[in-house]
XYZ file of C-alpha atoms in Angstrom:
554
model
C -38.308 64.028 3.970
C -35.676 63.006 1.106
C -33.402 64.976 3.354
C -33.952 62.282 5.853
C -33.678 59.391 3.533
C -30.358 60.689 1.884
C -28.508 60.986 5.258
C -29.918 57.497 5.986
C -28.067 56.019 2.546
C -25.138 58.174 3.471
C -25.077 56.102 7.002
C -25.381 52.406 5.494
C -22.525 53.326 3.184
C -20.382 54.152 5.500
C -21.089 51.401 8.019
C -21.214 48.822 4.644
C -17.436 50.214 4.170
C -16.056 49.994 7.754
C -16.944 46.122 7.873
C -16.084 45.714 4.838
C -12.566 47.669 5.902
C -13.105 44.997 9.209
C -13.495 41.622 6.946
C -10.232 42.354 5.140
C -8.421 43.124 8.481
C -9.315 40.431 9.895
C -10.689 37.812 7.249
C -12.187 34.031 8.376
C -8.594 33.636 10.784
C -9.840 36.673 12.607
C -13.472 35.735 12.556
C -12.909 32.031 13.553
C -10.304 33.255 16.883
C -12.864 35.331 18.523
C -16.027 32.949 17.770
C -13.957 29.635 19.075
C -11.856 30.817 21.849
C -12.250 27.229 23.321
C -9.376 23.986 22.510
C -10.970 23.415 19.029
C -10.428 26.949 18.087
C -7.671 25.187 16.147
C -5.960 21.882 15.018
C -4.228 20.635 18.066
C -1.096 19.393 16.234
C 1.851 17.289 17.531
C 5.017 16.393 15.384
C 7.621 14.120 16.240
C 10.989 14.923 17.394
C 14.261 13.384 16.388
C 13.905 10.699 18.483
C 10.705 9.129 16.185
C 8.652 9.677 20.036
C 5.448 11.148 19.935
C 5.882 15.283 21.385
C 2.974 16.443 23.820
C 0.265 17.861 21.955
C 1.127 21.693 21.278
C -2.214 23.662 21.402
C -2.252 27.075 19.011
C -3.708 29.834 21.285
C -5.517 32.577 18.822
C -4.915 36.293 18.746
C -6.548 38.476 16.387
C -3.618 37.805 14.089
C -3.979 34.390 14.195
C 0.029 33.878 15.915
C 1.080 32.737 18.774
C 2.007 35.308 21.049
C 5.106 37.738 21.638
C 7.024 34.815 22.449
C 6.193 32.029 20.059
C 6.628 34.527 17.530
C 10.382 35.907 18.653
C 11.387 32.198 18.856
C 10.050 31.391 15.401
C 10.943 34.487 13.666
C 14.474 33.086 13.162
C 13.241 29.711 10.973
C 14.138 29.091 7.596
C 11.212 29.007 4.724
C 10.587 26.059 3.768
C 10.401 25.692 0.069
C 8.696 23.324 -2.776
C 11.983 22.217 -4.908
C 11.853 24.484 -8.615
C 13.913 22.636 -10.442
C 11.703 19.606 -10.607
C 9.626 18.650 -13.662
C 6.165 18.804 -11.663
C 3.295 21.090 -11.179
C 3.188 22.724 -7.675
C 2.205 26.306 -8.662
C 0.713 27.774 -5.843
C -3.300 27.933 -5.736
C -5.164 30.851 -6.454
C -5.837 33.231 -3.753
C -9.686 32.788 -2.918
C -11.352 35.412 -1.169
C -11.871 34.395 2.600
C -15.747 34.424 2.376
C -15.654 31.177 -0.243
C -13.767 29.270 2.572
C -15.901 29.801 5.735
C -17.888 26.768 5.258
C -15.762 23.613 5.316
C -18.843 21.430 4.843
C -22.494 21.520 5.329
C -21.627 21.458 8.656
C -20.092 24.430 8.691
C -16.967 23.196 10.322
C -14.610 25.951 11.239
C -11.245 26.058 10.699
C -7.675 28.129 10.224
C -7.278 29.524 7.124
C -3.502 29.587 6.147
C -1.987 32.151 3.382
C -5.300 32.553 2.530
C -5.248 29.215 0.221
C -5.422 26.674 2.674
C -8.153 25.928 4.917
C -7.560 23.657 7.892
C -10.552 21.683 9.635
C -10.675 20.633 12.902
C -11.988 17.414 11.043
C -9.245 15.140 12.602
C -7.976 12.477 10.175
C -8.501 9.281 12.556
C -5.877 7.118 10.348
C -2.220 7.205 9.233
C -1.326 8.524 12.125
C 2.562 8.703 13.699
C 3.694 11.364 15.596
C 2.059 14.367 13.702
C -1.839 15.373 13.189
C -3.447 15.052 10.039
C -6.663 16.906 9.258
C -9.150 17.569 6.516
C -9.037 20.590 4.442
C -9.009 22.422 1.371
C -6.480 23.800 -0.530
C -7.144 26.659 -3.066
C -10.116 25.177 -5.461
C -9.198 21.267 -4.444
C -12.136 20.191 -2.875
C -10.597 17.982 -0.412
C -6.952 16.956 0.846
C -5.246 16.090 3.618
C -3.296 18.290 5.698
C -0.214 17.243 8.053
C 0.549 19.539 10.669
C 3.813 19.975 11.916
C 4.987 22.011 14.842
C 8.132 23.795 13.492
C 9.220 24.298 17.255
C 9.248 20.290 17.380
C 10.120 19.654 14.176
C 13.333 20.525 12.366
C 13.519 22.123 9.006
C 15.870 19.519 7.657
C 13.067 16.871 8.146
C 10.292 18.875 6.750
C 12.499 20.062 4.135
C 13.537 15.921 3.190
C 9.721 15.155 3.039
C 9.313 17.748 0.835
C 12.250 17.212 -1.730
C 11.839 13.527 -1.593
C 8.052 13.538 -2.227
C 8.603 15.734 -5.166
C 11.188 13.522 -6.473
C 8.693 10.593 -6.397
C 5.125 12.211 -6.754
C 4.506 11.236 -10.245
C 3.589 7.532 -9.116
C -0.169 6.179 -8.639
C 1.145 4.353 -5.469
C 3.144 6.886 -3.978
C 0.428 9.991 -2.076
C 0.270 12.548 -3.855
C 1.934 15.944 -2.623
C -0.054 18.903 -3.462
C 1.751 21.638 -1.869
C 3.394 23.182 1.279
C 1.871 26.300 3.323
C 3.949 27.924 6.343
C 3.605 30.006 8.747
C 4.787 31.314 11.787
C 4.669 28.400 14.217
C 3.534 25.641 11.563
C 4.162 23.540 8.199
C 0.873 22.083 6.726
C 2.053 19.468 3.897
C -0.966 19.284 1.799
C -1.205 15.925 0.626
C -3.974 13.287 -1.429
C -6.459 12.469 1.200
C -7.382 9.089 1.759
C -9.768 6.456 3.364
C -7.697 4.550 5.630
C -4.373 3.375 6.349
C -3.391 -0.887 5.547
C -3.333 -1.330 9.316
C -6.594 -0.192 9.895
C -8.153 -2.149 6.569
C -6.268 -5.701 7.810
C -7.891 -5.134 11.554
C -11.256 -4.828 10.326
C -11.142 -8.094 7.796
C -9.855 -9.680 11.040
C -12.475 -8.429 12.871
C -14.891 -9.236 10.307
C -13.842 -13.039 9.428
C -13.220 -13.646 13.090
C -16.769 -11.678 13.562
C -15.331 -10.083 16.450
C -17.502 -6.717 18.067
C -14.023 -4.683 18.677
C -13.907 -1.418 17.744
C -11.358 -0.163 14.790
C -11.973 2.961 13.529
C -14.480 4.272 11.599
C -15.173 3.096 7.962
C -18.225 3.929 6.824
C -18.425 3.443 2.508
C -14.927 1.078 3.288
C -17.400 -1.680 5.540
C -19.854 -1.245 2.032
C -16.746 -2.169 -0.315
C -15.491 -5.152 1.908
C -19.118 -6.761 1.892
C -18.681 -6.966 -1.716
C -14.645 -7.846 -2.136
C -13.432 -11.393 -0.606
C -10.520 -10.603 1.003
C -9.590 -14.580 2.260
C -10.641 -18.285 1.386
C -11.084 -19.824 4.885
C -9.036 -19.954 7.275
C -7.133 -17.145 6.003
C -5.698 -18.585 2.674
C -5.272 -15.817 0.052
C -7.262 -16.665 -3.097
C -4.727 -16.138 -6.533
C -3.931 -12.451 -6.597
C -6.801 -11.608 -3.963
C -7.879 -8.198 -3.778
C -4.765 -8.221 -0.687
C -2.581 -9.282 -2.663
C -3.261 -6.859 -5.050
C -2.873 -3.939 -2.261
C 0.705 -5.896 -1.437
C 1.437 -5.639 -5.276
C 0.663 -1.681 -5.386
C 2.863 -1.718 -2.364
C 6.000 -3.240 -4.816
C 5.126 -1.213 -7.418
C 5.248 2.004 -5.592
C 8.945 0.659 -3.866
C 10.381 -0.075 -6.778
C 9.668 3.153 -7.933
C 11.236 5.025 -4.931
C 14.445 2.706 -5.448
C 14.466 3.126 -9.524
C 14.798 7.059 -7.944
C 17.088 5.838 -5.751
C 15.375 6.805 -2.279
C 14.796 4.693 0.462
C 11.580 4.613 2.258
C 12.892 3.590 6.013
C 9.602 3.365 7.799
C 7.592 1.084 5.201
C 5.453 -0.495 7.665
C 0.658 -1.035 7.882
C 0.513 2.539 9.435
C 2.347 4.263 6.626
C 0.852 2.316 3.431
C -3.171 4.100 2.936
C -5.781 2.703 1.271
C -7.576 5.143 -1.303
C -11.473 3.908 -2.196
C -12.363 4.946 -5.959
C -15.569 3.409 -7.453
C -15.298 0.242 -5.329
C -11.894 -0.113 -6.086
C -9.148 -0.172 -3.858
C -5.569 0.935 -4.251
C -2.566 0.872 -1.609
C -0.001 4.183 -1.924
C 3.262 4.561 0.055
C 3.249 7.642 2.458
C 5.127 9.617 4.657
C 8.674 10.004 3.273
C 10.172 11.867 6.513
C 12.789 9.689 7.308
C 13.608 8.645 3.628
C 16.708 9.151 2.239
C 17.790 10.271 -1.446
C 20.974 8.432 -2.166
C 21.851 10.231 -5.148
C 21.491 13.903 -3.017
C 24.313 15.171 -0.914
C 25.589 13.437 2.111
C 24.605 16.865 3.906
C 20.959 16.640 3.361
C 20.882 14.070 5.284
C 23.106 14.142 8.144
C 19.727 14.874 10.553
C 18.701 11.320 9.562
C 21.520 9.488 11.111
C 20.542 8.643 14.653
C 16.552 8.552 13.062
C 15.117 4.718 12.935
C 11.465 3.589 11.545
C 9.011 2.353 13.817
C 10.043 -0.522 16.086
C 9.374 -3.874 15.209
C 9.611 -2.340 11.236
C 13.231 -2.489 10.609
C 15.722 -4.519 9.194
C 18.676 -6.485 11.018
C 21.162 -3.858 9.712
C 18.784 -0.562 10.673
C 18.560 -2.472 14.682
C 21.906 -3.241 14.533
C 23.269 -0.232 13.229
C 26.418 -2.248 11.904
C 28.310 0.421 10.072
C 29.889 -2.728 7.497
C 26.341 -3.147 6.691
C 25.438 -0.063 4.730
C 21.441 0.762 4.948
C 19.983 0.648 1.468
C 17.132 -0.757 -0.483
C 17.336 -3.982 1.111
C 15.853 -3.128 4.461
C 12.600 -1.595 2.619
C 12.393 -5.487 1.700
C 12.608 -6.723 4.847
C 10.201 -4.066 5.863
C 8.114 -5.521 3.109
C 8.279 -9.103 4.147
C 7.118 -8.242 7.644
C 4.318 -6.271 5.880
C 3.384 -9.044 2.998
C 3.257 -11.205 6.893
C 1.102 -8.925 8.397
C -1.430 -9.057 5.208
C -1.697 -12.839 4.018
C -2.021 -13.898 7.943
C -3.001 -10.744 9.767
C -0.234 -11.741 12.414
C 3.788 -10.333 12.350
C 6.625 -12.917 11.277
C 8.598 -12.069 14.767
C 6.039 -12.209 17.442
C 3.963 -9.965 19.953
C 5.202 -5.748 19.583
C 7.192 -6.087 22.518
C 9.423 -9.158 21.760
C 10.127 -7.832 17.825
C 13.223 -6.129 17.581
C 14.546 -8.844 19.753
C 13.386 -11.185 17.563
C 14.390 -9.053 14.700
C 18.116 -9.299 15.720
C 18.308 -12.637 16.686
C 16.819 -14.040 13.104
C 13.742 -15.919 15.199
C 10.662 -15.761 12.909
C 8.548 -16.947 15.419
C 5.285 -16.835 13.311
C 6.497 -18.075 9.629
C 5.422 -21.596 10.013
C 1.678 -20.399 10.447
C 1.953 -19.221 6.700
C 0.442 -22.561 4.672
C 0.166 -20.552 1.128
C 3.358 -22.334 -0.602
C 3.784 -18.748 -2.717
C 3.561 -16.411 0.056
C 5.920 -18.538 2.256
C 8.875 -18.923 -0.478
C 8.532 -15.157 -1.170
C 8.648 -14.611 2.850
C 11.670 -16.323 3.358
C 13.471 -14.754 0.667
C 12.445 -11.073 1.922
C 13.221 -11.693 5.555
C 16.673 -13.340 4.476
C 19.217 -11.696 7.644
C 21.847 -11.115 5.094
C 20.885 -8.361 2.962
C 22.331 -9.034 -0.004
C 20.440 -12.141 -0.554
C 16.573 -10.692 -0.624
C 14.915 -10.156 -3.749
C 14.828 -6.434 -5.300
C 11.663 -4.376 -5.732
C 11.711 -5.271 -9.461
C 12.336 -9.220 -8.835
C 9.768 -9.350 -6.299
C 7.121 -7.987 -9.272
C 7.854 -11.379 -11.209
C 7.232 -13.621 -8.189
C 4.491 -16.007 -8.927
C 2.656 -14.782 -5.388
C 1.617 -11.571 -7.679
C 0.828 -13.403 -11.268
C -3.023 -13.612 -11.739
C -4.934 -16.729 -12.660
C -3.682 -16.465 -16.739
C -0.393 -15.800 -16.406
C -0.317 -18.596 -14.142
C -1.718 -21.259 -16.749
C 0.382 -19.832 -19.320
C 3.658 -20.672 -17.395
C 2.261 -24.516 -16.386
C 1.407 -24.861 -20.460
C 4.432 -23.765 -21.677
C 6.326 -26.030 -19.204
C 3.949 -28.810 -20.105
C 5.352 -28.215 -24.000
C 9.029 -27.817 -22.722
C 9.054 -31.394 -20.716
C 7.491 -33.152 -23.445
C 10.210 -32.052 -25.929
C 12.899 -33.461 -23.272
C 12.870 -37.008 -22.365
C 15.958 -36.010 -19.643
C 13.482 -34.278 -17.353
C 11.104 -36.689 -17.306
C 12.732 -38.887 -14.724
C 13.959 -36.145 -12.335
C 10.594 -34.485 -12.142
C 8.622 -37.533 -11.341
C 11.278 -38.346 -8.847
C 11.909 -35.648 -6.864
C 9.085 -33.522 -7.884
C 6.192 -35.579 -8.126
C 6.019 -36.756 -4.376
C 5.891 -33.321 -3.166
C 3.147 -32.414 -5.553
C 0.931 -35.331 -5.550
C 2.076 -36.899 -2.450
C 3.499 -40.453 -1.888
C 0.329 -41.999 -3.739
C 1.151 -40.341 -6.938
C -1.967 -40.791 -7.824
C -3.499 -37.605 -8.662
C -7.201 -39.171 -10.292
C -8.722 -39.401 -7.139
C -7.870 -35.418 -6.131
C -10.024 -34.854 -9.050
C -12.996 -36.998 -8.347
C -14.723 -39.226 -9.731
C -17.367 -37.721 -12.069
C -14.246 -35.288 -13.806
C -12.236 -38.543 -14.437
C -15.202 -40.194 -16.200
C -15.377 -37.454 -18.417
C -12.046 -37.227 -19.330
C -11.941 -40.849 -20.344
C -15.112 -40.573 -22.631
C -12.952 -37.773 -24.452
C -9.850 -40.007 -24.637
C -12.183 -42.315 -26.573
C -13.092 -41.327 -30.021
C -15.905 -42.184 -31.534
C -16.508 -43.914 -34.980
C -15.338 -42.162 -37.636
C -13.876 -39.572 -35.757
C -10.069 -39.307 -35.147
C -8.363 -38.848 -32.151
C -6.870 -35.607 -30.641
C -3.997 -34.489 -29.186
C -6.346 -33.440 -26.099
C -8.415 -36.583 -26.429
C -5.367 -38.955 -25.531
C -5.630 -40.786 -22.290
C -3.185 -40.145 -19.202
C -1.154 -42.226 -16.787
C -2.703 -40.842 -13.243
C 0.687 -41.449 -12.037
C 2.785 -38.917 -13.940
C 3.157 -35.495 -12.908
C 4.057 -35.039 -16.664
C 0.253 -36.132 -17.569
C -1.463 -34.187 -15.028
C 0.501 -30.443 -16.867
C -0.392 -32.432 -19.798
C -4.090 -32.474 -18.785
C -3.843 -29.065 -17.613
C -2.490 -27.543 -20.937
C -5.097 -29.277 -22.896
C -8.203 -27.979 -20.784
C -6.456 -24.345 -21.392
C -5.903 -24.871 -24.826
C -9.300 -26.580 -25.896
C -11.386 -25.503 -22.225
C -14.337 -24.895 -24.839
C -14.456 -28.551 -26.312
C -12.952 -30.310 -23.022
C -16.059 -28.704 -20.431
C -18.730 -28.976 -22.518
C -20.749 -30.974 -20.196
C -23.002 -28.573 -17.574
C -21.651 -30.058 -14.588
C -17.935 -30.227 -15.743
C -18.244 -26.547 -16.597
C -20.209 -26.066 -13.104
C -17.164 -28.117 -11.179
C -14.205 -25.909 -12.756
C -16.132 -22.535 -13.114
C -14.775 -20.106 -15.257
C -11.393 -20.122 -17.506
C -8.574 -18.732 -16.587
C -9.901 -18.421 -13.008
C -12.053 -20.907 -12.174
C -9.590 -23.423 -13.493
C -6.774 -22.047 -12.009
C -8.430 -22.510 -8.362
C -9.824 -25.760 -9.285
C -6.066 -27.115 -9.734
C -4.916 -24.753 -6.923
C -7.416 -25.956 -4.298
C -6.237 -29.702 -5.494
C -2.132 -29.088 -5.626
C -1.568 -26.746 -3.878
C 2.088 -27.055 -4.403
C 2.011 -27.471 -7.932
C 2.897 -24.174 -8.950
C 6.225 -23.404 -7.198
C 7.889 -26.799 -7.549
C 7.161 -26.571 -10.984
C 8.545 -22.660 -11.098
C 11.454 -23.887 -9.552
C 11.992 -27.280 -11.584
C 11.771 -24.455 -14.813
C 14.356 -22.347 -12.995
C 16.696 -24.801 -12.543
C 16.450 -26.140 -16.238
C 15.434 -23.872 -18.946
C 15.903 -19.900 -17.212
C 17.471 -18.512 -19.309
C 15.597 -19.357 -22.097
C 13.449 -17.295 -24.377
C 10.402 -18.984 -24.085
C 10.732 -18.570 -20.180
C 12.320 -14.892 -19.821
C 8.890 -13.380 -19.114
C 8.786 -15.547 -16.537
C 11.873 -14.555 -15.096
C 13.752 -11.142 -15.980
């Protein structure tokens, strides 16, 4: 009888060490081929071709081996290796090596997928935004519990532009609005750029607070936690008007910020347009980050490396006069990512493009016709507009410039400036006439009387404060005001900043402006809407490049 039960043990050992002989063979790849022999045995993935066209999608047939086939594999056997750059300051060691069993399961679901190298998993989880002629999917990379992974078909896709993504993304990767590039896996057939995963792409976020103020039943794509953040972030006032440094306009700043990093590093984006700026959700916060750096170009690499990019173009209806035109006395630099920007700061204060429908753009484009720029009523957006889609290049606003435009200052640092150009007028009787002159009409209108934008009941008030009371002395803030000055109203203005506590005392006063800085800032916004930038360029003209103002400014 133990004879019997030690020939039995012998057995199981030796059929526990041919599978276990079988699993290494073959690992998940092998395991994952022969149970999905169907079209989601793997990521379908498509790249783009030199032209910037979408390629037919190329579907990876399984073997055992996980290649594909005798003659794939001659005609890729000749490729380069791609490579992450070593002489840059950045961590992109490879991940650890994780046994094939820890990456079956994908999810609870237990999505398949290909694993890669044996440190990257890839879903067939297809990432529905972002988009443009290549596949993204879900996956995970070494211990990373999450990224996202762009396919490209290296019989598609040359090495010089997988290589340029690479290099340049390394260059700029250190940036909390530029996507973060985790690594690079290879084999045979495909590139997978591991990259930051992310919620959705600027596009798809401006269709769906279209959709929702218009409360329209179209379909955009899917959104799930993203429709619980918007229901609790006001994107618009009505009618579209962007509140002071809205939660959009704080997106558009991220945007700037993440430009004028590229062009401090001297690279140039070249396809900045909604598809290619993504939206990352963290603790009901949102943040916008620059992505897919294909066609950008390092100006301070060699000429070489880039040679693959000269007959390349960004998206149509995204490019600048000189990238349409292709007018070799009009060098391509950073000045068409600011055109690109000015369509894109459009596209996000009005949901609508400055140059028309897609199909009349580029015309447009070339022919300086901003078809759409007179539906733009916000005084800030529309000056900074202008100056970004100027046709001559040399005239737009840099990355760095664009950060000091009052479009992006919040609700303080907008007070601040009216106060301390309240102080700086009253210390110069010489601007006094010019700025009720030629300023004042535009501000208060051709009434110049700005009491009765304020009402009634706030007036009252202020006039009981203007009178002091027996034994008391007067204040500064407590003097009265000439309704027709523009000078009194940024008088009145600096002394409900500077003494808000004393000044709206009274409950419905305090109820009427809200909160200080922001509640008075859109009180006086709502009222003058122009205020602000005649008065930012009246300080311009007069007192730039002085010390009190160079905040402002430089």
């Amino acid at each position: 009888m133990w004879l019997l039960a030690i020939s039995l043990v012998g057995l199981l050992v030796v059929v526990v060490c041919v599978f276990l002989r079988f699993s290494k063979d073959k690992g998940l790849d092998g395991i994952v081929n022969e149970k999905k022999r169907d079209k989601n045995s793997a990521p379908r993935v498509s790249a783009s071709g030199e032209d910037g066209t979408k390629n037919e999608q190329v579907e990876k047939k399984s073997d055992p081996s996980g290649g594909l086939g005798e003659e794939n594999e001659k005609t890729n056997s000749e490729s380069k290796v791609l490579s992450v750059p070593s002489d840059q300051n950045i961590n992109k060691t490879l991940p650890v090596m994780l046994p094939s069993l820890e990456l079956r399961k994908y999810d609870e679901n237990e999505t398949p997928g290909k694993v890669v190298n044996r440190r990257l998993l890839v879903s067939t989880n297809e990432m529905k935004y972002g988009r443009n002629g290549y596949e993204v999917f879900q996956g995970v990379y070494g211990r990373r519990s999450s990224v996202a992974v762009k396919c490209l078909d290296l019989a598609h896709t040359t090495e010089a532009f997988i290589q340029n993504e690479i290099d340049n993304h390394c260059l700029c990767d250190d940036h909390s609005n530029i996507i973060r590039f985790h690594g690079l896996e290879q084999d045979q057939s495909f590139a997978y750029i591991c990259l930051e995963p992310w919620k959705c792409s600027l596009d798809d976020l401006i269709k769906l607070s279209v959709r929702r103020t218009k409360r329209d039943t179209q379909a955009v794509a899917p959104v799930d936690d993203l429709e619980k953040v918007m229901k609790r972030i006001k994107f618009w006032k009505e009618k579209g008007k962007p509140l002071p440094l809205t939660p959009m306009l704080k997106l558009m700043r991220d945007v700037v910020c993440g430009l004028a990093h590229l062009h401090k590093l001297k690279i140039i984006h070249r396809n900045l347009n909604p598809q290619n700026v993504l939206i990352i959700v963290k603790d009901m916060t949102l943040t916008a980050k620059i992505s897919d750096m294909s066609l950008s170009k390092h100006l301070g690499g060699k000429k070489s490396s880039y040679k693959h990019l000269a007959t390349c173009s960004g998206s149509s209806g995204w490019q600048a006069p000189e990238q349409l035109n292709k007018d070799k006395k009009k060098k391509e630099d950073f000045p068409a990512d600011m055109f690109n920007f000015g369509c894109l700061l459009h596209y996000a204060v009005m949901g609508t493009h400055p140059f028309g429908s897609p199909s009349e753009r580029d015309t447009n484009i070339k022919t300086n016709n901003k078809t759409n720029l007179s539906l733009v009523t916000n005084l800030e957006a529309i000056n900074l507009i202008e100056q970004l889609l100027n046709y001559k290049p040399d005239l737009r606003p840099s990355a760095t410039q664009v950060l000091l435009h009052p479009l992006f200052w919040d609700s303080e640092k907008r007070l601040f400036f009216l106060r301390e150009a309240s102080d700086r007028i009253e210390l110069d009787i010489t601007m006094w006439g010019d700025l009720n002159k030629t300023i004042a009409p535009r501000v208060l209108g051709e009434s110049k009387d700005w009491a009765s934008k304020l009402g009634k009941t706030f007036i009252t008030h202020i006039e009981n404060l203007a009178q002091a009371q027996p034994g008391q002395e007067s204040r500064q803030y407590n003097r009265s005001y000439k309704y027709w000055s523009l000078r009194h109203l940024l008088r009145l203005i600096r002394n409900i900043l500077s003494h808000h506590r004393e000044i709206l005392d009274d409950p419905k006063i305090k109820e009427m402006v809200g909160k200080v800085p922001e509640g008075l800032d859109i009180f006086f916004t709502a009222r003058f809407p122009n205020l602000m930038m005649e008065i930012y360029a009246f300080i311009s003209m007069h007192c730039k490049g002085e010390e009190a103002f160079e905040k402002y400014f430089n």
